[in-house]
PDB file of C-alpha atoms in Angstrom:
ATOM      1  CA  UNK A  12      45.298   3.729  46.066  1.00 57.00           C
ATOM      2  CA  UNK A  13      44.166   0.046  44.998  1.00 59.00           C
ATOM      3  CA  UNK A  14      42.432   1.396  42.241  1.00 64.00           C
ATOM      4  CA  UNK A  15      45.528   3.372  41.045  1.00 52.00           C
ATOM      5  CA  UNK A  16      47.963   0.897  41.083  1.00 53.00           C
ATOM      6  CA  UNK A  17      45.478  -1.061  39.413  1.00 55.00           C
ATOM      7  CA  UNK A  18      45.294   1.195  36.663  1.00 65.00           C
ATOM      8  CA  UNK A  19      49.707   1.575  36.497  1.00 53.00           C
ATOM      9  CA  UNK A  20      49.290  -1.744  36.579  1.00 56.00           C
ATOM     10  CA  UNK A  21      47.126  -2.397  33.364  1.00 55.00           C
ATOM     11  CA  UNK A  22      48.683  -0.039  31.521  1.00 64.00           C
ATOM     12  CA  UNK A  23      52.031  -1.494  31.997  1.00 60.00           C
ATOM     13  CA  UNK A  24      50.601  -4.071  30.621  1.00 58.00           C
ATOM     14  CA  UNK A  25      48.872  -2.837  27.771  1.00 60.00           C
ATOM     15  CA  UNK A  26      52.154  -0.929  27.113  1.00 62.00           C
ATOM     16  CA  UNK A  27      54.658  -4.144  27.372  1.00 62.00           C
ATOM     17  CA  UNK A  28      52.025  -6.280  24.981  1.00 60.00           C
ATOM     18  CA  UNK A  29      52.016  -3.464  22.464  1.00 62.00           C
ATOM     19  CA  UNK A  30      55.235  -3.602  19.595  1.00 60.00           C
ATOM     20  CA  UNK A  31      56.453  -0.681  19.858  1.00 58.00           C
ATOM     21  CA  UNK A  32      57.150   1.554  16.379  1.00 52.00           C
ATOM     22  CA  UNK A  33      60.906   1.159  16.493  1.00 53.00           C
ATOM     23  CA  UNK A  34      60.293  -2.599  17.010  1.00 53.00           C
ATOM     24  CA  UNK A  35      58.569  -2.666  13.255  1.00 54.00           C
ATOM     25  CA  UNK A  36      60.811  -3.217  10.858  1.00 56.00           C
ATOM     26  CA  UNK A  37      60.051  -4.200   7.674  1.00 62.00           C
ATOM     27  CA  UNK A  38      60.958  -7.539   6.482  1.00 64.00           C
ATOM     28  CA  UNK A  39      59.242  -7.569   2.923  1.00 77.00           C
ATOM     29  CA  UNK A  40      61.137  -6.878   0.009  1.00 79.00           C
ATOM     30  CA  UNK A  41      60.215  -3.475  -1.779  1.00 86.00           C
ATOM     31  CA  UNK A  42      57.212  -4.199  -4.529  1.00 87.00           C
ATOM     32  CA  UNK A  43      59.967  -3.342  -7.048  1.00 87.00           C
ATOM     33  CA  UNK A  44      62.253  -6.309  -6.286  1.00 84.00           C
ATOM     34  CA  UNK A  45      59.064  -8.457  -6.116  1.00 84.00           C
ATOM     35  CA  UNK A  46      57.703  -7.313  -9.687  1.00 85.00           C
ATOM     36  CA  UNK A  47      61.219  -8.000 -10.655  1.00 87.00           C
ATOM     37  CA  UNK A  48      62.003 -11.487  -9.985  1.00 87.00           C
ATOM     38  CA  UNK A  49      58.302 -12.399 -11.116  1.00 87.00           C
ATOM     39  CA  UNK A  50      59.090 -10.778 -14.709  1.00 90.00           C
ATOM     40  CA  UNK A  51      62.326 -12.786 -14.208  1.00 87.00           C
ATOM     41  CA  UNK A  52      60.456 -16.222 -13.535  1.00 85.00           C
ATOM     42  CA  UNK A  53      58.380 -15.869 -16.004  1.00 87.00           C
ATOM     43  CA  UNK A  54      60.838 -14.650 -18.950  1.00 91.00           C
ATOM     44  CA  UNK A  55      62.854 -17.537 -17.834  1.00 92.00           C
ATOM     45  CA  UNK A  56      59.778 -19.946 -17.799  1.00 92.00           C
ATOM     46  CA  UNK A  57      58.786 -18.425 -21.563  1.00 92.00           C
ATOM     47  CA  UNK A  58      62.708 -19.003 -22.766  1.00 94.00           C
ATOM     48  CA  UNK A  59      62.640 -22.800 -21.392  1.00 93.00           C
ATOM     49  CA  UNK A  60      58.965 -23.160 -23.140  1.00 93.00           C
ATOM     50  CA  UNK A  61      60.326 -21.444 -26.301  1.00 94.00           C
ATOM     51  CA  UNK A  62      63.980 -24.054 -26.902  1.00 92.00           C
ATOM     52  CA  UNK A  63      61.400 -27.175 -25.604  1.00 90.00           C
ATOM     53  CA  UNK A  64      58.871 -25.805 -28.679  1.00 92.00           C
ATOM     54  CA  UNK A  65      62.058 -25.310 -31.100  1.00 92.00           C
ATOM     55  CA  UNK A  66      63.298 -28.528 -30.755  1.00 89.00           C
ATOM     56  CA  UNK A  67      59.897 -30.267 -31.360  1.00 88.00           C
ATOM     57  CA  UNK A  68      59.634 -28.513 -34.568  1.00 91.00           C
ATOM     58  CA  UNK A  69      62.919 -29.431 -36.496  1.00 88.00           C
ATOM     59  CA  UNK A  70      62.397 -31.885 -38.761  1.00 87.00           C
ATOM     60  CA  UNK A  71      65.152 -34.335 -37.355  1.00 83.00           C
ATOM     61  CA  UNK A  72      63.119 -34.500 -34.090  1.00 84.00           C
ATOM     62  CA  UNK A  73      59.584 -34.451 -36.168  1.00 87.00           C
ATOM     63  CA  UNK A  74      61.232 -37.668 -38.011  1.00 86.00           C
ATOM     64  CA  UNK A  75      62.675 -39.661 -35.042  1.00 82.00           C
ATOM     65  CA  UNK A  76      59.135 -39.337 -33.190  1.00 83.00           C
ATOM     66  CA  UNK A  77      57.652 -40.859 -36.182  1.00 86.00           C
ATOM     67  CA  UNK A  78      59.944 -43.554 -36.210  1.00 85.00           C
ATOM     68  CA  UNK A  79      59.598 -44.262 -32.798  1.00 81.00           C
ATOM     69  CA  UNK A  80      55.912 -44.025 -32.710  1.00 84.00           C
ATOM     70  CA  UNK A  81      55.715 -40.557 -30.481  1.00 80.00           C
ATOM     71  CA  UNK A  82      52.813 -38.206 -30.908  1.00 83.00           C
ATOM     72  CA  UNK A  83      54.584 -34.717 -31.125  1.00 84.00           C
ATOM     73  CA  UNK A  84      51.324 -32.902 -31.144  1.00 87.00           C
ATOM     74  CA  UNK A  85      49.981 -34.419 -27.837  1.00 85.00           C
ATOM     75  CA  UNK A  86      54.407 -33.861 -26.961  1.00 84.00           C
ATOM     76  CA  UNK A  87      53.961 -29.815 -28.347  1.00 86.00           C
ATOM     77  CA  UNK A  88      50.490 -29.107 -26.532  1.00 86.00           C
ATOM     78  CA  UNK A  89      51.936 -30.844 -22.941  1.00 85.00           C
ATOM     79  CA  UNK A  90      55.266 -28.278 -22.739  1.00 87.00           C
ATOM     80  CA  UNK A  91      52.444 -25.227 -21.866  1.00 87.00           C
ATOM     81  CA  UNK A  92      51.345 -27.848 -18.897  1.00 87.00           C
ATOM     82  CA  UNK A  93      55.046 -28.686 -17.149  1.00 86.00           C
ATOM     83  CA  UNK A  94      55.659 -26.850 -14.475  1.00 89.00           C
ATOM     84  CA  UNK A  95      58.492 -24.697 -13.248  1.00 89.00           C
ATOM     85  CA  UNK A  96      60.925 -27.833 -12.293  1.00 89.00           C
ATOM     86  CA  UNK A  97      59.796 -29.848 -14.870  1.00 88.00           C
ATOM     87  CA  UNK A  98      60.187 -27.172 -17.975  1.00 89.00           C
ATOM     88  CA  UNK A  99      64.005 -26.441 -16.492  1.00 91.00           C
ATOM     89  CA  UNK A 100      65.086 -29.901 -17.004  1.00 88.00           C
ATOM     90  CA  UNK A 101      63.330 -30.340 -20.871  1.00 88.00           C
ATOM     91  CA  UNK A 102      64.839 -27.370 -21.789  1.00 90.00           C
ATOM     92  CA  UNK A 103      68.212 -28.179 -20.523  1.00 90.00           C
ATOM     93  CA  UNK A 104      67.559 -31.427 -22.607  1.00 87.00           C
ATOM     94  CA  UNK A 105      66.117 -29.531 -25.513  1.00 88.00           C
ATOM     95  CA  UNK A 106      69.307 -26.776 -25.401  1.00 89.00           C
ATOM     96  CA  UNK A 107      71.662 -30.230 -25.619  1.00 84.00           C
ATOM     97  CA  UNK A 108      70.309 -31.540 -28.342  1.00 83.00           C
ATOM     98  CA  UNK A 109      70.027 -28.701 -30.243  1.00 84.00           C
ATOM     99  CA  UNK A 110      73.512 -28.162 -29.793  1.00 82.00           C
ATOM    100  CA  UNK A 111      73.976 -31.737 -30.950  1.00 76.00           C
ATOM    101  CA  UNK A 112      71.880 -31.080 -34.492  1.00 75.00           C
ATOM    102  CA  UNK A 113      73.708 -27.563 -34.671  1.00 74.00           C
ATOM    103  CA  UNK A 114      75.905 -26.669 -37.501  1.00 63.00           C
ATOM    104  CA  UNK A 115      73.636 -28.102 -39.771  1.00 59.00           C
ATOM    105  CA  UNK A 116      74.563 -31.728 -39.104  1.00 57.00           C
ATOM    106  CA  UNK A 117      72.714 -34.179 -41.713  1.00 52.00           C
ATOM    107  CA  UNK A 118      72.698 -37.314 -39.411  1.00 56.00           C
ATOM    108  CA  UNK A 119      72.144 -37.564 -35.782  1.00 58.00           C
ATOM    109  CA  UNK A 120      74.459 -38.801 -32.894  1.00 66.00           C
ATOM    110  CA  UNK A 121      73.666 -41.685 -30.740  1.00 62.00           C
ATOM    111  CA  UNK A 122      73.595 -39.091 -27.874  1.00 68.00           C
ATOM    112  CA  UNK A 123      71.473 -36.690 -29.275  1.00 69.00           C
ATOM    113  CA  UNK A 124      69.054 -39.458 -30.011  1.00 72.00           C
ATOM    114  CA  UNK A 125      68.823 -40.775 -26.658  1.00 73.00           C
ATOM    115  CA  UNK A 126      68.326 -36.911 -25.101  1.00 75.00           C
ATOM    116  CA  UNK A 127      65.912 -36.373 -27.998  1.00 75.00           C
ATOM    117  CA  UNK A 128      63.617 -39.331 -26.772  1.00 76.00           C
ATOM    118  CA  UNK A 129      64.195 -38.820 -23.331  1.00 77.00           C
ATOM    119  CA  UNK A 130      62.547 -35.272 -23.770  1.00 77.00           C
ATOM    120  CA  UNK A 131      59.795 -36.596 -25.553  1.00 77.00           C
ATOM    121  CA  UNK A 132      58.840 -39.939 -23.078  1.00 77.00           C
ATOM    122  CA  UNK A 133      59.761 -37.339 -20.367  1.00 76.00           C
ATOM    123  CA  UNK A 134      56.951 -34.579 -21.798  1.00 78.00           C
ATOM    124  CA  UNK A 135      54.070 -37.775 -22.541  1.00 74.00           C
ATOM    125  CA  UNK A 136      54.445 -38.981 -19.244  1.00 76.00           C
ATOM    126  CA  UNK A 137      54.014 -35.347 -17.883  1.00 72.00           C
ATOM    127  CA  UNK A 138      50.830 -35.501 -19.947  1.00 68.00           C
ATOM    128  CA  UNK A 139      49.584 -39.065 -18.684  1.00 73.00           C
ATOM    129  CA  UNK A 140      49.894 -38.442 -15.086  1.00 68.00           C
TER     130      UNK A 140
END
């Protein structure tokens, strides 16, 4: 008798400690939803690289660097190294001033000036530290 409650016994046990298969639900998203927002991130991350890159090349921004003494090539070769947080807020800067220099303006704003260098110190001291 000892020996078969013993054995009830354990296998309650056994049974209670076990999840049971209606207890496992998944929780993880389905791999399409995850292959989806990665493609997302990293379109989005390629866009924000692509307006930082567009604005270094125009030749307004190309000139005010060399006025000011800014290395755009070490600037251009430091956007691939910015990460996520980093690249969102250049290329909201970047997107600004190129709205700024849109319409093919021949002389640049006080604003857009400012935003333009901002970017710039902003991607060399991304570089230096």
């Amino acid at each position: 008798m000892r020996t078969l409650l013993s054995i009830v016994a354990v296998t309650f046990l056994f049974n209670a400690a076990a999840p049971s298969a209606n207890a496992q639900v998944s929780h993880a998203a389905p791999q399409s939803v995850l292959d989806s927002a990665v493609q997302d991130h990293v379109t989005t991350e390629a866009t924000d690289r692509d307006a930082v890159q567009r604005l270094l090349e125009r030749p307004e921004v190309q000139s005010l660097a060399k006025d000011f003494g800014l290395d755009l090539r070490q600037a251009k070769s430091a956007v691939s190294t910015l990460d996520a947080e980093q690249l969102a807020a250049a290329a909201a800067q970047a997107r600004q001033a190129e709205q700024g220099l849109a319409g093919g303006q021949s002389s640049i704003t006080v604003s857009t000036t400012l935003i333009i260098i901002g970017l710039l110190v902003l991607i060399l001291i991304v570089v230096i530290a």
